[in-house]
Amino acid sequence: SPAFLPEELGQIALFAGLGTEQQTRLLENHRLLTLEKDQQLILEQEESQGLFLLRSGLVKVRCMGADGEETVLALLGPGEICGEMATLSPMGLRSADVVTLTCCSLVILRAAPFSALLRTETSLALALAKLQAQRLRDLNRRFILWGADAHTRMLVTLAELARKTTPGATVTATIPPLPHRRSEEHTS
């Protein structure tokens, strides 16, 4: 479709509490974007121009360590947003990289209308707080798993990928490459 409609935005949990007028405001000058897999969507420390709503596909949120090791902080799928943290930062800088794991269709929402609505619409601010709390819980679980054996980590990651994948996706779809550690790191 040539544009993303307020009705579609209203189906996303984060924006469901907004009225049509606020949803329309949030969609001012939005853009649609399609990326192939393995494309960098967000670069850590770059200045934010907006946030991204995933219509289809999977992305990983990651940070790179000083040793060049990648740490995946989250997996995001259809109906989820990324890049919202920079709108909350005084400097407006990105806090992590976001890379596509599959072909992705996205909506780019401008930061200014989103920030303005956060200040005036308590339903949006509360929904964003709930989203951040859920992501913190997910990250805590991910940290706990780092000490688990390889089989447990693999099963949890596969379950997470299954939850994040587009409904109706084929069960034979290729599993995106994710970093892993060898199990001998955990043997004595």
mmCIF file of C-alpha atoms in Angstrom:
data_model
loop_
_atom_site.group_PDB
_atom_site.id
_atom_site.type_symbol
_atom_site.label_atom_id
_atom_site.label_comp_id
_atom_site.label_asym_id
_atom_site.label_seq_id
_atom_site.Cartn_x
_atom_site.Cartn_y
_atom_site.Cartn_z
ATOM 1 C CA SER A 1 0.000 0.000 0.000
ATOM 2 C CA PRO A 2 1.226 3.539 -0.709
ATOM 3 C CA ALA A 3 0.761 4.742 2.880
ATOM 4 C CA PHE A 4 0.435 3.339 6.346
ATOM 5 C CA LEU A 5 -3.024 4.174 7.694
ATOM 6 C CA PRO A 6 -4.089 5.268 11.194
ATOM 7 C CA GLU A 7 -6.293 2.149 11.426
ATOM 8 C CA GLU A 8 -3.207 -0.013 10.911
ATOM 9 C CA LEU A 9 -1.302 1.968 13.554
ATOM 10 C CA GLY A 10 -4.194 1.455 15.974
ATOM 11 C CA GLN A 11 -3.687 -2.321 15.743
ATOM 12 C CA ILE A 12 -0.201 -1.976 17.275
ATOM 13 C CA ALA A 13 -0.347 -2.328 21.072
ATOM 14 C CA LEU A 14 1.846 0.715 21.727
ATOM 15 C CA PHE A 15 -0.453 3.008 19.743
ATOM 16 C CA ALA A 16 -3.829 1.375 20.447
ATOM 17 C CA GLY A 17 -4.733 3.951 23.139
ATOM 18 C CA LEU A 18 -4.384 6.885 20.748
ATOM 19 C CA GLY A 19 -7.343 8.403 18.938
ATOM 20 C CA THR A 20 -7.476 8.700 15.147
ATOM 21 C CA GLU A 21 -6.347 12.347 15.313
ATOM 22 C CA GLN A 22 -3.224 11.437 17.334
ATOM 23 C CA GLN A 23 -2.497 8.435 15.116
ATOM 24 C CA THR A 24 -2.741 10.665 12.037
ATOM 25 C CA ARG A 25 -0.395 13.173 13.680
ATOM 26 C CA LEU A 26 2.101 10.426 14.445
ATOM 27 C CA LEU A 27 2.015 9.330 10.803
ATOM 28 C CA GLU A 28 2.819 12.826 9.452
ATOM 29 C CA ASN A 29 5.473 12.466 6.744
ATOM 30 C CA HIS A 30 6.051 8.801 7.535
ATOM 31 C CA ARG A 31 7.949 6.699 5.013
ATOM 32 C CA LEU A 32 7.878 3.051 4.044
ATOM 33 C CA LEU A 33 11.101 1.107 3.766
ATOM 34 C CA THR A 34 11.997 -2.395 2.607
ATOM 35 C CA LEU A 35 15.368 -3.914 3.504
ATOM 36 C CA GLU A 36 16.962 -7.213 2.586
ATOM 37 C CA LYS A 37 18.459 -9.445 5.281
ATOM 38 C CA ASP A 38 21.798 -8.523 6.881
ATOM 39 C CA GLN A 39 21.216 -4.772 6.434
ATOM 40 C CA GLN A 40 22.057 -2.286 9.181
ATOM 41 C CA LEU A 41 18.898 -0.382 10.111
ATOM 42 C CA ILE A 42 20.281 1.547 13.100
ATOM 43 C CA LEU A 43 23.881 2.302 14.007
ATOM 44 C CA GLU A 44 24.765 2.762 17.681
ATOM 45 C CA GLN A 45 25.624 6.379 18.595
ATOM 46 C CA GLU A 46 24.172 7.860 15.394
ATOM 47 C CA GLU A 47 21.703 10.724 15.724
ATOM 48 C CA SER A 48 18.061 9.687 15.658
ATOM 49 C CA GLN A 49 15.740 10.886 12.932
ATOM 50 C CA GLY A 50 12.844 8.699 13.984
ATOM 51 C CA LEU A 51 11.673 5.283 15.052
ATOM 52 C CA PHE A 52 10.851 2.177 13.073
ATOM 53 C CA LEU A 53 7.737 0.016 13.120
ATOM 54 C CA LEU A 54 8.205 -3.497 11.723
ATOM 55 C CA ARG A 55 5.415 -4.566 9.385
ATOM 56 C CA SER A 56 7.110 -7.867 8.495
ATOM 57 C CA GLY A 57 10.414 -9.607 9.101
ATOM 58 C CA LEU A 58 12.803 -10.028 12.009
ATOM 59 C CA VAL A 59 15.577 -7.797 13.336
ATOM 60 C CA LYS A 60 18.148 -8.179 16.079
ATOM 61 C CA VAL A 61 19.122 -5.425 18.491
ATOM 62 C CA ARG A 62 22.804 -5.796 19.288
ATOM 63 C CA CYS A 63 25.819 -4.185 20.900
ATOM 64 C CA MET A 64 29.419 -4.833 19.962
ATOM 65 C CA GLY A 65 31.933 -5.370 22.762
ATOM 66 C CA ALA A 66 35.415 -3.862 22.879
ATOM 67 C CA ASP A 67 36.690 -7.269 21.706
ATOM 68 C CA GLY A 68 34.422 -7.164 18.641
ATOM 69 C CA GLU A 69 32.047 -9.779 20.082
ATOM 70 C CA GLU A 70 28.384 -9.276 19.237
ATOM 71 C CA THR A 71 25.807 -9.455 22.029
ATOM 72 C CA VAL A 72 22.175 -9.784 20.931
ATOM 73 C CA LEU A 73 19.971 -7.795 23.287
ATOM 74 C CA ALA A 74 16.615 -8.519 21.645
ATOM 75 C CA LEU A 75 14.830 -10.032 18.676
ATOM 76 C CA LEU A 76 11.951 -7.990 17.261
ATOM 77 C CA GLY A 77 9.223 -9.027 14.843
ATOM 78 C CA PRO A 78 6.083 -7.727 13.143
ATOM 79 C CA GLY A 79 4.161 -5.088 15.092
ATOM 80 C CA GLU A 80 7.162 -4.137 17.213
ATOM 81 C CA ILE A 81 9.122 -0.885 17.212
ATOM 82 C CA CYS A 82 12.794 -0.043 17.478
ATOM 83 C CA GLY A 83 14.674 3.220 17.750
ATOM 84 C CA GLU A 84 12.337 4.669 20.367
ATOM 85 C CA MET A 85 15.056 4.871 23.035
ATOM 86 C CA ALA A 86 16.815 7.713 21.215
ATOM 87 C CA THR A 87 13.636 9.801 21.405
ATOM 88 C CA LEU A 88 13.893 9.584 25.203
ATOM 89 C CA SER A 89 17.576 10.504 25.306
ATOM 90 C CA PRO A 90 18.562 14.177 25.764
ATOM 91 C CA MET A 91 21.257 13.750 23.087
ATOM 92 C CA GLY A 92 18.967 11.795 20.756
ATOM 93 C CA LEU A 93 21.662 9.183 20.073
ATOM 94 C CA ARG A 94 21.024 5.528 19.278
ATOM 95 C CA SER A 95 21.799 3.118 22.111
ATOM 96 C CA ALA A 96 22.388 -0.040 20.026
ATOM 97 C CA ASP A 97 22.691 -1.387 16.494
ATOM 98 C CA VAL A 98 19.678 -2.927 14.760
ATOM 99 C CA VAL A 99 20.325 -5.378 11.914
ATOM 100 C CA THR A 100 17.799 -7.209 9.744
ATOM 101 C CA LEU A 101 17.751 -10.991 10.073
ATOM 102 C CA THR A 102 15.277 -11.429 7.212
ATOM 103 C CA CYS A 103 13.805 -9.229 4.511
ATOM 104 C CA CYS A 104 11.880 -6.519 6.399
ATOM 105 C CA SER A 105 9.109 -4.086 5.618
ATOM 106 C CA LEU A 106 9.134 -1.055 7.945
ATOM 107 C CA VAL A 107 7.399 2.232 8.612
ATOM 108 C CA ILE A 108 9.648 5.156 9.582
ATOM 109 C CA LEU A 109 7.909 7.469 12.054
ATOM 110 C CA ARG A 110 9.386 10.918 12.683
ATOM 111 C CA ALA A 111 10.778 11.514 16.176
ATOM 112 C CA ALA A 112 9.220 14.984 16.732
ATOM 113 C CA PRO A 113 5.526 13.951 16.571
ATOM 114 C CA PHE A 114 6.265 10.863 18.703
ATOM 115 C CA SER A 115 8.066 12.932 21.368
ATOM 116 C CA ALA A 116 5.297 15.553 21.358
ATOM 117 C CA LEU A 117 2.609 12.896 21.827
ATOM 118 C CA LEU A 118 4.603 11.286 24.650
ATOM 119 C CA ARG A 119 4.392 14.590 26.539
ATOM 120 C CA THR A 120 0.647 15.036 26.043
ATOM 121 C CA GLU A 121 -0.850 11.537 25.784
ATOM 122 C CA THR A 122 -0.591 9.588 29.032
ATOM 123 C CA SER A 123 -1.841 6.411 27.321
ATOM 124 C CA LEU A 124 1.169 6.468 24.972
ATOM 125 C CA ALA A 125 3.628 7.245 27.769
ATOM 126 C CA LEU A 126 2.201 4.401 29.888
ATOM 127 C CA ALA A 127 2.238 1.975 26.943
ATOM 128 C CA LEU A 128 5.881 2.874 26.248
ATOM 129 C CA ALA A 129 6.771 2.379 29.941
ATOM 130 C CA LYS A 130 5.108 -1.066 29.843
ATOM 131 C CA LEU A 131 7.000 -1.918 26.646
ATOM 132 C CA GLN A 132 10.328 -0.892 28.213
ATOM 133 C CA ALA A 133 9.535 -2.901 31.363
ATOM 134 C CA GLN A 134 8.777 -5.994 29.242
ATOM 135 C CA ARG A 135 12.010 -5.549 27.295
ATOM 136 C CA LEU A 136 13.951 -5.227 30.555
ATOM 137 C CA ARG A 137 12.365 -8.487 31.810
ATOM 138 C CA ASP A 138 13.285 -10.176 28.503
ATOM 139 C CA LEU A 139 16.850 -8.871 28.761
ATOM 140 C CA ASN A 140 17.118 -10.143 32.351
ATOM 141 C CA ARG A 141 16.020 -13.605 31.171
ATOM 142 C CA ARG A 142 18.582 -13.426 28.361
ATOM 143 C CA PHE A 143 21.367 -12.597 30.864
ATOM 144 C CA ILE A 144 20.344 -15.511 33.090
ATOM 145 C CA LEU A 145 20.471 -17.833 30.054
ATOM 146 C CA TRP A 146 24.083 -16.926 29.302
ATOM 147 C CA GLY A 147 25.097 -19.280 32.105
ATOM 148 C CA ALA A 148 22.899 -22.122 30.803
ATOM 149 C CA ASP A 149 24.079 -25.052 28.702
ATOM 150 C CA ALA A 150 24.075 -24.788 24.899
ATOM 151 C CA HIS A 151 20.981 -26.984 24.440
ATOM 152 C CA THR A 152 18.891 -24.836 26.781
ATOM 153 C CA ARG A 153 20.052 -21.615 25.105
ATOM 154 C CA MET A 154 19.275 -23.059 21.673
ATOM 155 C CA LEU A 155 15.760 -24.187 22.654
ATOM 156 C CA VAL A 156 14.928 -20.833 24.246
ATOM 157 C CA THR A 157 16.239 -18.967 21.190
ATOM 158 C CA LEU A 158 14.203 -21.165 18.822
ATOM 159 C CA ALA A 159 11.079 -20.568 20.927
ATOM 160 C CA GLU A 160 11.723 -16.804 20.843
ATOM 161 C CA LEU A 161 12.210 -16.863 17.060
ATOM 162 C CA ALA A 162 8.955 -18.794 16.688
ATOM 163 C CA ARG A 163 7.071 -16.187 18.773
ATOM 164 C CA LYS A 164 8.556 -13.281 16.790
ATOM 165 C CA THR A 165 8.046 -14.736 13.311
ATOM 166 C CA THR A 166 5.151 -13.623 11.144
ATOM 167 C CA PRO A 167 1.994 -15.651 11.909
ATOM 168 C CA GLY A 168 1.477 -18.269 9.244
ATOM 169 C CA ALA A 169 5.180 -18.486 8.367
ATOM 170 C CA THR A 170 6.360 -21.852 7.125
ATOM 171 C CA VAL A 171 7.916 -24.165 9.700
ATOM 172 C CA THR A 172 10.717 -24.903 7.231
ATOM 173 C CA ALA A 173 11.846 -21.255 7.029
ATOM 174 C CA THR A 174 15.587 -20.701 7.384
ATOM 175 C CA ILE A 175 16.671 -19.831 10.917
ATOM 176 C CA PRO A 176 18.551 -16.500 10.880
ATOM 177 C CA PRO A 177 22.201 -16.623 11.985
ATOM 178 C CA LEU A 178 22.687 -15.543 15.591
ATOM 179 C CA PRO A 179 25.908 -15.447 17.617
ATOM 180 C CA HIS A 180 26.567 -18.342 19.938
ATOM 181 C CA ARG A 181 29.200 -19.536 22.338
ATOM 182 C CA ARG A 182 30.627 -23.006 22.339
ATOM 183 C CA SER A 183 29.517 -25.253 25.172
ATOM 184 C CA GLU A 184 33.125 -25.958 26.211
ATOM 185 C CA GLU A 185 33.215 -22.416 27.623
ATOM 186 C CA HIS A 186 30.929 -23.719 30.363
ATOM 187 C CA THR A 187 32.672 -27.001 31.134
ATOM 188 C CA SER A 188 35.082 -27.422 33.994
#
